[in-house]
Coordinates of C-alpha atoms and ligand atoms in Angstrom, one line a residue:
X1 CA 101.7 105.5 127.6
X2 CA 99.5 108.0 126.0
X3 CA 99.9 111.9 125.1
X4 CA 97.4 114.4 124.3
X5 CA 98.5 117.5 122.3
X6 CA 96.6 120.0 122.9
X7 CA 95.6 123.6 120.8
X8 CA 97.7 122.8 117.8
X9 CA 97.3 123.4 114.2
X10 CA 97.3 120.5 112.2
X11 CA 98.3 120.4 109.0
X12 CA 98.4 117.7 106.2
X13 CA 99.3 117.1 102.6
X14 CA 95.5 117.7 101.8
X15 CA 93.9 119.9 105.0
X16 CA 95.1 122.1 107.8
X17 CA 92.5 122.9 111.1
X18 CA 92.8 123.5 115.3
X19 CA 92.0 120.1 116.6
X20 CA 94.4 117.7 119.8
X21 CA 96.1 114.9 118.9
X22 CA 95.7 111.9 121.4
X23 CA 98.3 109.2 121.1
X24 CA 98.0 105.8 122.9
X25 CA 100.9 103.8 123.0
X26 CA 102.4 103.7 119.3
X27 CA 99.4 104.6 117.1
X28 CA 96.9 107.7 117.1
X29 CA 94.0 107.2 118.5
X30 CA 91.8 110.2 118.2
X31 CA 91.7 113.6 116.6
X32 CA 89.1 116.0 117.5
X33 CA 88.2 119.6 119.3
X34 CA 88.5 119.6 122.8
X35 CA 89.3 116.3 123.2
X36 CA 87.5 114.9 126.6
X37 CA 90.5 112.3 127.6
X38 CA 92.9 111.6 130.6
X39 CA 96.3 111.7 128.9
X40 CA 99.7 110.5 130.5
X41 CA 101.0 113.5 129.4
X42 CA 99.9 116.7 127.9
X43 CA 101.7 118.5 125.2
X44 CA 100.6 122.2 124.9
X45 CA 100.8 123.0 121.1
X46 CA 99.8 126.9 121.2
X47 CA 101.1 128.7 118.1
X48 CA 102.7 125.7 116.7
X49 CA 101.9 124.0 113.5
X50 CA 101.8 119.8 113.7
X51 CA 102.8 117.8 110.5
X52 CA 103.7 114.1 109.9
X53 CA 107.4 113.6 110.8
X54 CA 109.7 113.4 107.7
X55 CA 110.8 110.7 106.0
X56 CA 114.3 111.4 103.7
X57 CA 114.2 108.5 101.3
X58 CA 117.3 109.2 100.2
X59 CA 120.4 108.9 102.5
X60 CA 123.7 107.2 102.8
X61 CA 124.2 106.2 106.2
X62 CA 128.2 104.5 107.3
X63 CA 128.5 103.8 103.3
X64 CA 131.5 102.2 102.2
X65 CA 132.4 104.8 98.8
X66 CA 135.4 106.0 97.3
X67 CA 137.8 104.8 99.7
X68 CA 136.5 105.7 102.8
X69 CA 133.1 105.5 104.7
X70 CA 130.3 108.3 104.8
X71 CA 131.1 110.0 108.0
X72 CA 127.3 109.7 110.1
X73 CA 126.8 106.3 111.1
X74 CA 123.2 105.0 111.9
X75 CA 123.1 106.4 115.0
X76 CA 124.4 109.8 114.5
X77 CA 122.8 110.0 111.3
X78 CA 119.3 109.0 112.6
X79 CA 119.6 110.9 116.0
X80 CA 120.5 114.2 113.5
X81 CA 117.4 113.0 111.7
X82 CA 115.1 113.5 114.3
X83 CA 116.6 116.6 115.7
X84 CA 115.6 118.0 112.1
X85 CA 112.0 116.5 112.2
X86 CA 112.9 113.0 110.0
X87 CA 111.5 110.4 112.0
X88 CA 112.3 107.9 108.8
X89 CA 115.2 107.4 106.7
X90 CA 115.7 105.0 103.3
X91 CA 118.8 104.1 103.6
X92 CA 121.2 102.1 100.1
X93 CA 122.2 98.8 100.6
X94 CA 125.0 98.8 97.5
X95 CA 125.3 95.2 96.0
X96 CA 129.1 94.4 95.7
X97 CA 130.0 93.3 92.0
X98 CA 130.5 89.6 91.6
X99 CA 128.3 89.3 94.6
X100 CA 124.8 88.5 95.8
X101 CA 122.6 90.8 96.9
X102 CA 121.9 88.8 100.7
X103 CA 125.4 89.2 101.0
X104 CA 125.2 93.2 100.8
X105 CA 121.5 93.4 102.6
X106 CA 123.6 91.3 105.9
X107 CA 126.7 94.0 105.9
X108 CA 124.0 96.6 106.0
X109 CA 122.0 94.7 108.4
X110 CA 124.7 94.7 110.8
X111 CA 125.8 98.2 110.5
X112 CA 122.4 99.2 111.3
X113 CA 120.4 97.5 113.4
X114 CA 120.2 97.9 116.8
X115 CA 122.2 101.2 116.0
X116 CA 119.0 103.8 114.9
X117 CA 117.5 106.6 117.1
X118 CA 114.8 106.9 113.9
X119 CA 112.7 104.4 111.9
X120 CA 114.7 103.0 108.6
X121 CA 114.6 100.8 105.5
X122 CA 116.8 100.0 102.3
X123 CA 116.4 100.3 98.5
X124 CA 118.4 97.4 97.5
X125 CA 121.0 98.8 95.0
X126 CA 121.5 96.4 92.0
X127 CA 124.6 96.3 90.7
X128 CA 125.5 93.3 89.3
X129 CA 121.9 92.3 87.2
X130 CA 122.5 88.7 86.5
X131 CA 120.7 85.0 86.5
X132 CA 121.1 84.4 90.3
X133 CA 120.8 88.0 91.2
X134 CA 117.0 88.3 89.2
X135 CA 116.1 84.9 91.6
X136 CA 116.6 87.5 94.3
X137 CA 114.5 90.0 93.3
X138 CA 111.1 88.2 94.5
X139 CA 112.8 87.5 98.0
X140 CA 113.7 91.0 98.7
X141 CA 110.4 92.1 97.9
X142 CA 108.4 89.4 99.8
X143 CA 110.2 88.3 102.6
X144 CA 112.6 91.8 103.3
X145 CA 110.5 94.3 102.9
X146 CA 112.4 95.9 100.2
X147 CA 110.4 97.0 97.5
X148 CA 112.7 99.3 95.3
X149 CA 115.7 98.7 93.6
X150 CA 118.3 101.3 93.0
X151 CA 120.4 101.2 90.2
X152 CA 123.5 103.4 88.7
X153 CA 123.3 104.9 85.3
X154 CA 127.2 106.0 86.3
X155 CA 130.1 105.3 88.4
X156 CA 131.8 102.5 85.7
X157 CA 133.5 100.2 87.9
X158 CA 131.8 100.4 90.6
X159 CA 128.0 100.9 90.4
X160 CA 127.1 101.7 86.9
X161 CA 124.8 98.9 84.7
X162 CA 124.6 98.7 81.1
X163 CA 121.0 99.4 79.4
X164 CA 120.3 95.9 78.9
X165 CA 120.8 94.9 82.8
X166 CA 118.5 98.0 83.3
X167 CA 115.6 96.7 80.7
X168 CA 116.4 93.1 82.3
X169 CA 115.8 94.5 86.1
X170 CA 112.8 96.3 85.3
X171 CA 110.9 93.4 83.6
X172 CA 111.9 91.0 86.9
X173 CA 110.8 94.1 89.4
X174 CA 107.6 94.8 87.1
X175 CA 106.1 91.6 87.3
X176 CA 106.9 91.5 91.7
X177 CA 105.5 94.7 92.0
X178 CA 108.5 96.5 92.7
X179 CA 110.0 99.4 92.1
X180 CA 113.0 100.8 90.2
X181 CA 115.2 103.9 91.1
X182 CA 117.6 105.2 89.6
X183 CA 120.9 107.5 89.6
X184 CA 120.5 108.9 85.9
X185 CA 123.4 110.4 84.7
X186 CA 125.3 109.3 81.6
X187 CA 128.5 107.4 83.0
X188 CA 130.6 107.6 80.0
X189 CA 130.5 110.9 79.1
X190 CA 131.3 111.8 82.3
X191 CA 134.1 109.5 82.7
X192 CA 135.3 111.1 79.2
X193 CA 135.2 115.0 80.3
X194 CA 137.1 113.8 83.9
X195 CA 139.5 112.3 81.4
X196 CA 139.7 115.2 79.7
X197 CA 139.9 118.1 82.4
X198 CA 143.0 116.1 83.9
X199 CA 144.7 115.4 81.1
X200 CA 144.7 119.4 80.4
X201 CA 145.8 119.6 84.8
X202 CA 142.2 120.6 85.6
X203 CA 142.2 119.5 88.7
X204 CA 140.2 121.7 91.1
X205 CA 136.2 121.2 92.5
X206 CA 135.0 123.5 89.5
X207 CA 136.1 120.6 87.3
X208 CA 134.1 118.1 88.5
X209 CA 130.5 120.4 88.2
X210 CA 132.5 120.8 84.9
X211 CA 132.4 117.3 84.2
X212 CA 128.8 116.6 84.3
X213 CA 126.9 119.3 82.1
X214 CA 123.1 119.4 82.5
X215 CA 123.1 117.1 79.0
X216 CA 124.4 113.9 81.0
X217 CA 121.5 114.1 83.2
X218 CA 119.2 115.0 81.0
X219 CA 120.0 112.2 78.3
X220 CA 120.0 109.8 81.0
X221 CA 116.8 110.8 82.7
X222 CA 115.1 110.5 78.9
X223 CA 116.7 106.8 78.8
X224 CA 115.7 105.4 81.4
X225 CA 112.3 107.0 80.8
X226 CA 112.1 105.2 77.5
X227 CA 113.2 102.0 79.3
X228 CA 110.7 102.0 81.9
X229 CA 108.0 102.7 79.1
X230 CA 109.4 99.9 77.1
X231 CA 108.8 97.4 80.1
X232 CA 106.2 99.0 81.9
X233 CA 108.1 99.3 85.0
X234 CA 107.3 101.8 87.9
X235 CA 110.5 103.8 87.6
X236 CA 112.1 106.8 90.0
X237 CA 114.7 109.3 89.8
X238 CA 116.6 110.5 92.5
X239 CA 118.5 113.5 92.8
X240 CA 116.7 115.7 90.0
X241 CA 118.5 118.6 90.0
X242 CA 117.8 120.4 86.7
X243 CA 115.7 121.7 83.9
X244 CA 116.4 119.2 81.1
X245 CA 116.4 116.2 83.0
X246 CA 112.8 117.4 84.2
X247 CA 111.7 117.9 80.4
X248 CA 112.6 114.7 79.7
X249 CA 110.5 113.5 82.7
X250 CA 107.2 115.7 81.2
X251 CA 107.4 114.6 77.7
X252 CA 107.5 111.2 79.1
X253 CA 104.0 112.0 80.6
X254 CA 102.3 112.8 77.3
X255 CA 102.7 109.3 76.4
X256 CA 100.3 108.9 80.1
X257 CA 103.8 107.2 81.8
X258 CA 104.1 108.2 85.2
X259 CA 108.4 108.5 86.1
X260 CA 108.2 109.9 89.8
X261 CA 110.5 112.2 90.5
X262 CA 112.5 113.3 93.7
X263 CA 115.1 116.5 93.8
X264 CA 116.9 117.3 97.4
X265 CA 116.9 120.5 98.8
X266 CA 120.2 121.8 97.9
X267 CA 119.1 121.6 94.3
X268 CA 116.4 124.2 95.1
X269 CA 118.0 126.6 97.3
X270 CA 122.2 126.3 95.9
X271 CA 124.0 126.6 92.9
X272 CA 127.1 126.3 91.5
X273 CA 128.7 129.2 92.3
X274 CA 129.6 127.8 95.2
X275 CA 132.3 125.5 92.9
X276 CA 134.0 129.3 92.3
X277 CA 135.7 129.0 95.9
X278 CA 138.9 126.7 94.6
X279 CA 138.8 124.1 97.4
X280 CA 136.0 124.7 99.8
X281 CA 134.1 124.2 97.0
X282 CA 134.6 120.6 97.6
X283 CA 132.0 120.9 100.3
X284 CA 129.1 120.5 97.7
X285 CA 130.8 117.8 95.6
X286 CA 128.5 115.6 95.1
X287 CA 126.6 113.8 92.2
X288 CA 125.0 115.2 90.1
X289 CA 126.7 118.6 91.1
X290 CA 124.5 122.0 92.0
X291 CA 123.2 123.5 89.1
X292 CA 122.4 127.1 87.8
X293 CA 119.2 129.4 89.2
X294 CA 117.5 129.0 86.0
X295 CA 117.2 125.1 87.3
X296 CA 116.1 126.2 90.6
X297 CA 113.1 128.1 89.0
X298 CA 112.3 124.7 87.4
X299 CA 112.6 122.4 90.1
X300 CA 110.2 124.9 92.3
X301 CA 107.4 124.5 89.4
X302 CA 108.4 121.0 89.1
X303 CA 107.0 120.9 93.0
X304 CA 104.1 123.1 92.2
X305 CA 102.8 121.0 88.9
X306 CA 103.0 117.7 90.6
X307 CA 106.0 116.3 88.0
X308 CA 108.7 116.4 90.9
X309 CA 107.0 114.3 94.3
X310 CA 109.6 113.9 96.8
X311 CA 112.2 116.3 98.1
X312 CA 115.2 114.2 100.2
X313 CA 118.4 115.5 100.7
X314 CA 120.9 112.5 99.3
X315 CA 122.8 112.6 103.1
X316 CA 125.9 111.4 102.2
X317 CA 128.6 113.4 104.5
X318 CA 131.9 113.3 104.9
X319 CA 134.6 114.9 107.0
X320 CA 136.9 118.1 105.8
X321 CA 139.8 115.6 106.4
X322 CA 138.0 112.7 104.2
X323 CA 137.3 116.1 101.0
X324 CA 141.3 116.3 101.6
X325 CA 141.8 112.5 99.7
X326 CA 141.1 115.1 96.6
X327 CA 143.0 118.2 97.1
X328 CA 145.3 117.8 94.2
X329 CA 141.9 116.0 91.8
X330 CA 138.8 116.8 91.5
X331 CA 137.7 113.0 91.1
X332 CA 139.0 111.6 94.4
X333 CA 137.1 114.6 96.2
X334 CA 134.2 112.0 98.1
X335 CA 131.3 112.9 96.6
X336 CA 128.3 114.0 99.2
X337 CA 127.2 116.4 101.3
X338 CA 125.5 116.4 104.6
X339 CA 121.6 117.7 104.9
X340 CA 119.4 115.2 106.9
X341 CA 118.9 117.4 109.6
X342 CA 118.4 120.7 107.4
X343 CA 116.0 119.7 105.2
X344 CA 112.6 120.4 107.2
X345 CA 113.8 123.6 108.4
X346 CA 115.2 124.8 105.0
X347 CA 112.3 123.7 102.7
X348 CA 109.7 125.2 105.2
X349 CA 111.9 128.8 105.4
X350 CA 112.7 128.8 101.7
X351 CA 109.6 127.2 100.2
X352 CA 106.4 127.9 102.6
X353 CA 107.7 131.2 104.6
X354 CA 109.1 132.4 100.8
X355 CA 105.6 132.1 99.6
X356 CA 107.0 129.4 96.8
X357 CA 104.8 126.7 98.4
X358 CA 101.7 125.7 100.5
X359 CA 102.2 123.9 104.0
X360 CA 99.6 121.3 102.2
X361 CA 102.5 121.2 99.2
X362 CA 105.3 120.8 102.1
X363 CA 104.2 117.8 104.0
X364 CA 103.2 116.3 100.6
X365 CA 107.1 116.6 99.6
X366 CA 108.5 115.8 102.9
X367 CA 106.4 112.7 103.7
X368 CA 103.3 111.7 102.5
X369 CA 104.5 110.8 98.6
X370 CA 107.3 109.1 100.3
X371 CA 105.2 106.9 102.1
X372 CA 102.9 106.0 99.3
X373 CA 105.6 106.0 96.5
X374 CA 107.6 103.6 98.9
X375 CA 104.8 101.7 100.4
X376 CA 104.1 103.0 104.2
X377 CA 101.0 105.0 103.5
X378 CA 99.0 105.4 105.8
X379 CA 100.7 104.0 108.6
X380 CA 103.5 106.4 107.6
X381 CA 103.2 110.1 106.2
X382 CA 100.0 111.0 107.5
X383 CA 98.0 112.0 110.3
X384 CA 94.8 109.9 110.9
X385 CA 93.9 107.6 113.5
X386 CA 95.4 104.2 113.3
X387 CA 98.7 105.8 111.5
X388 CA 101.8 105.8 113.7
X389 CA 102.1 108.6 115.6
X390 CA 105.2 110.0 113.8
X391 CA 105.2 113.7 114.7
X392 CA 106.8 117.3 114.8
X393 CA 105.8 120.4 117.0
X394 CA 107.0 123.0 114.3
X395 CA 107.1 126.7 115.6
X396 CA 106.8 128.1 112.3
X397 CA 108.1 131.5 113.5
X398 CA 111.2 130.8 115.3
X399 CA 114.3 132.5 113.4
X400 CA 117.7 130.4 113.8
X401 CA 121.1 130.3 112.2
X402 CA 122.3 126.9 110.7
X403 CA 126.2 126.0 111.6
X404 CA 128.3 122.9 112.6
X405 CA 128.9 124.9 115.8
X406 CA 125.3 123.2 116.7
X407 CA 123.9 120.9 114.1
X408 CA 124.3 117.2 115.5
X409 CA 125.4 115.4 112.3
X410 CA 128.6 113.8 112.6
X411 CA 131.0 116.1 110.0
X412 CA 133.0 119.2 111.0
X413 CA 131.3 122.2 108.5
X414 CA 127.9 122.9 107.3
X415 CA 126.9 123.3 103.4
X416 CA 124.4 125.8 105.0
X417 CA 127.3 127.8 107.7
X418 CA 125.2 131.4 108.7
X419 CA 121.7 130.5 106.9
X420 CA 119.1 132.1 108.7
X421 CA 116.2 129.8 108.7
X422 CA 112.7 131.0 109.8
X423 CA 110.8 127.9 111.5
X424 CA 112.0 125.4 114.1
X425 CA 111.5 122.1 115.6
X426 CA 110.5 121.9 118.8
X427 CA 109.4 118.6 119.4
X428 CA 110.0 115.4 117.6
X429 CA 107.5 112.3 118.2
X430 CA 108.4 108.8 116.9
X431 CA 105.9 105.8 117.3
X432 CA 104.1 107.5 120.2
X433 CA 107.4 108.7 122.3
X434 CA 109.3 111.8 122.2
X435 CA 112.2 111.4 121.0
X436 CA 113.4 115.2 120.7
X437 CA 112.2 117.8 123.3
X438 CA 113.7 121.3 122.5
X439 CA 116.9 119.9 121.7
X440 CA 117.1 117.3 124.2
X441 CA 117.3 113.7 123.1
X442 CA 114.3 111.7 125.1
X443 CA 115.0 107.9 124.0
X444 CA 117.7 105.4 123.4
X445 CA 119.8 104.1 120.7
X446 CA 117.8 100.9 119.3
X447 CA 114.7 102.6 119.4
X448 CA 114.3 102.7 115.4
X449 CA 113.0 100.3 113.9
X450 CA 113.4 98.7 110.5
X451 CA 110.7 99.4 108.1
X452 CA 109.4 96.5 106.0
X453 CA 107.5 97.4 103.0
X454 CA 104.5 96.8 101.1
X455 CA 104.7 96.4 97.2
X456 CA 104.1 100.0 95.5
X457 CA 101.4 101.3 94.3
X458 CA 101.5 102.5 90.6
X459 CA 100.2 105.8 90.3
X460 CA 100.2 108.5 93.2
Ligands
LIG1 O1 127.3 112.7 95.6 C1 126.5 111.8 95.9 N1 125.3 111.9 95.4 N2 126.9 110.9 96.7 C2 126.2 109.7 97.1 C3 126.0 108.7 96.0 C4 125.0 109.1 95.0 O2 125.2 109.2 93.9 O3 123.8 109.2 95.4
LIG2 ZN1 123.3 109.2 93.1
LIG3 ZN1 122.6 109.1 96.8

């Protein structure tokens, strides 16, 4: 099967020119002006921008958390994916305490495979950092194709590790060539101001963006810094979402440490007020919580100065019903909001259309430093011959309203219900088929494929 797309406008996280795409079977296999070839079918591309398709590195797909289950399984949650341009997710397999981490990589396994619409892997979440799990590590990274290992800087109990699992971790994923993310928020204050709002009946959504002041992330993110400059780990945070933390990230630099840095969309464009609305605010409960504008401002710079690389969107929905387990507290509210469709369409109408940053800046944050933070790059997150023809036909002028009336993630509201979004996609290529065509889906369920990767490369 080939395709030739003709007349579009490429664009890249380094270049943007007119040239057609050609695509034989799962690769691309030429780029070039008027391209002279006899195509299976032709795409016309007039007016329309073409980028690499998304990958979200960060999403929670049929997760097992707080009692119930995130609500988009793989199929829903990929199929959503690609409707939104994401043609690759990076999914959490969570270790279970007292348990190996095989035993968590299989339960995933089986939820997932055979189940995507859209290309996936796993960060292995470490939990439990002990003698048998560190014999893991080398496994994971060699035979599974999992090259990063998440960890938990909060959620006692559950999650969290203590600093001296962490320094232990990094030393064992250091010397594999792995890497280490990380959810970096101090646990134990947090755990004390939930104590404290509920022991003074605090009980409503405000309480828990209460509960976690910009100084737990911000301590943490300077921790685990420290740590990853003490073993000379590659490290990661996820979920940035505001001005201290990201201080904490540039003084790290001026000791020449490189701490990559992803935030999510709804840290650029939300912010707390949205807590204000007693209990719809528990919509946009979620961990860390939305922050203030003045964080905003920083996260955009962050983008623009290189110190914040990935933009994902932490998918981790659940259903009105599923927010009810915490009507009467704050802290049994499931913490997660639903975006993996969103995210292409809002960062290009609020960052590129807003003038905040360059198409080149875009596809750098929506795939490309994804793919070479996390080990895919080339093949993934760019557009070169040889690379996997993962692709989206944006119209960058098309104006839509977002609402659960037609998004096609599996959870009844939107975080984003009547935003007007300038820019659309129109068609959605994965591995050389189209998968989306103007809303329609064009393949089957299986179709994804899991994503092995290569060991990362230090310094982007
Ligand atoms: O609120 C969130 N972020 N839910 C998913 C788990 C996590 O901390 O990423
Ligand atoms: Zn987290
Ligand atoms: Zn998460």
């Amino acid at each position: 099967m080939s395709i030739l797309i003709k007349n579009g406008k490429i664009i890249t996280a380094s270049a943007e020119y007119e040239a057609d795409i050609f695509i034989e079977g799962e690769q691309i296999s030429a780029i070039g002006k008027n391209l002279q070839v006899k195509a299976d079918q032709e795409i016309d591309a007039t007016g329309k921008i073409i980028f690499p398709g998304g990958i979200d590195p960060h999403v929670h797909l049929d997760m097992p958390f707080m009692g119930t289950f995130s609500s988009d399984d793989y199929s829903s949650g990929t199929l959503a994916a690609l409707h939104g341009g994401t043609t690759m997710v990076i999914d959490f397999v969570l270790q279970t305490q007292g348990k190996s981490l095989q035993h968590a990589l299989d339960a995933w396994r089986g939820r997932s495979d055979g189940n995507c619409y859209g290309d996936y892997g796993f960060h292995m979440a470490v939990t439990d950092f002990n003698d048998s799990t560190k014999e893991e590590i080398i496994h994971m990274i060699e035979q599974e194709g999992i090259t990063s290992f998440k960890t938990f800087m909060a959620y006692k109990g559950a999650l969290m590790i203590d600093d001296g699992q962490m320094v232990g971790l990094m030393k064992e994923v250091k010397k594999h060539g792995g890497l280490v993310t990380v959810h970096a928020t101090n646990g134990d204050m947090i755990d004390t101001l939930i104590a404290k709002h509920k022991s003074e009946g605090k009980l409503s959504p405000l309480y828990h963006y209460l509960s976690q002041p910009e100084v737990t992330e911000a301590e943490a993110s300077g921790r685990f810094a420290d740590m990853a400059n003490y073993t000379g780990a590659n490290g990661y945070i996820v979920h940035m979402t505001c001005e201290g933390a990201l201080e904490a990230v540039r003084r790290s630099g001026s000791r020449n440490q490189r701490v990559h840095v992803e935030t999510c969309i709804q840290y650029l464009i939300l912010d707390a007020s949205l807590y204000e609305k007693d209990f719809e605010g528990a919509k946009w409960v979620m961990s860390p919580p939305l922050r203030e504008k003045k964080d905003q401002e920083a996260l955009w710079a962050g983008l623009n100065q290189g110190l914040v690389q990935v933009v994902g969107t932490d998918h981790c929905p659940f259903k009105w019903e599923q927010k009810l387990m915490g009507k009467d507290d704050f802290s049994k509210i499931p913490n997660g909001h639903p975006a993996i469709e969103n995210r292409i369409e809002l960062l290009y109408s609020e960052g590129v259309n807003k003038g905040r940053i360059s198409p080149q800046k875009f596809v750098e944050v929506t795939s490309t430093n994804a793919a070479k933070i996390f080990g895919m790059f080339p093949k993934k997150g760019s557009i070169g011959i040889g690379a996997d023809a993962d692709l989206v036909i944006f119209d960058p002028n098309e104006k839509h309203t977002l609402s659960a009336k037609t998004h096609h993630m599996n959870v009844d509201y939107s975080g984003y219900e009547g935003w007007e979004v300038t820019g659309k996609c129109k068609t959605t290529i994965l591995r050389g088929k189209i998968a989306i065509d103007h809303g329609e889906v064009k393949i089957e369920k299986g179709y994804g494929q899991y994503v092995k990767r290569n060991k990362v490369s230090p310094i982007i």
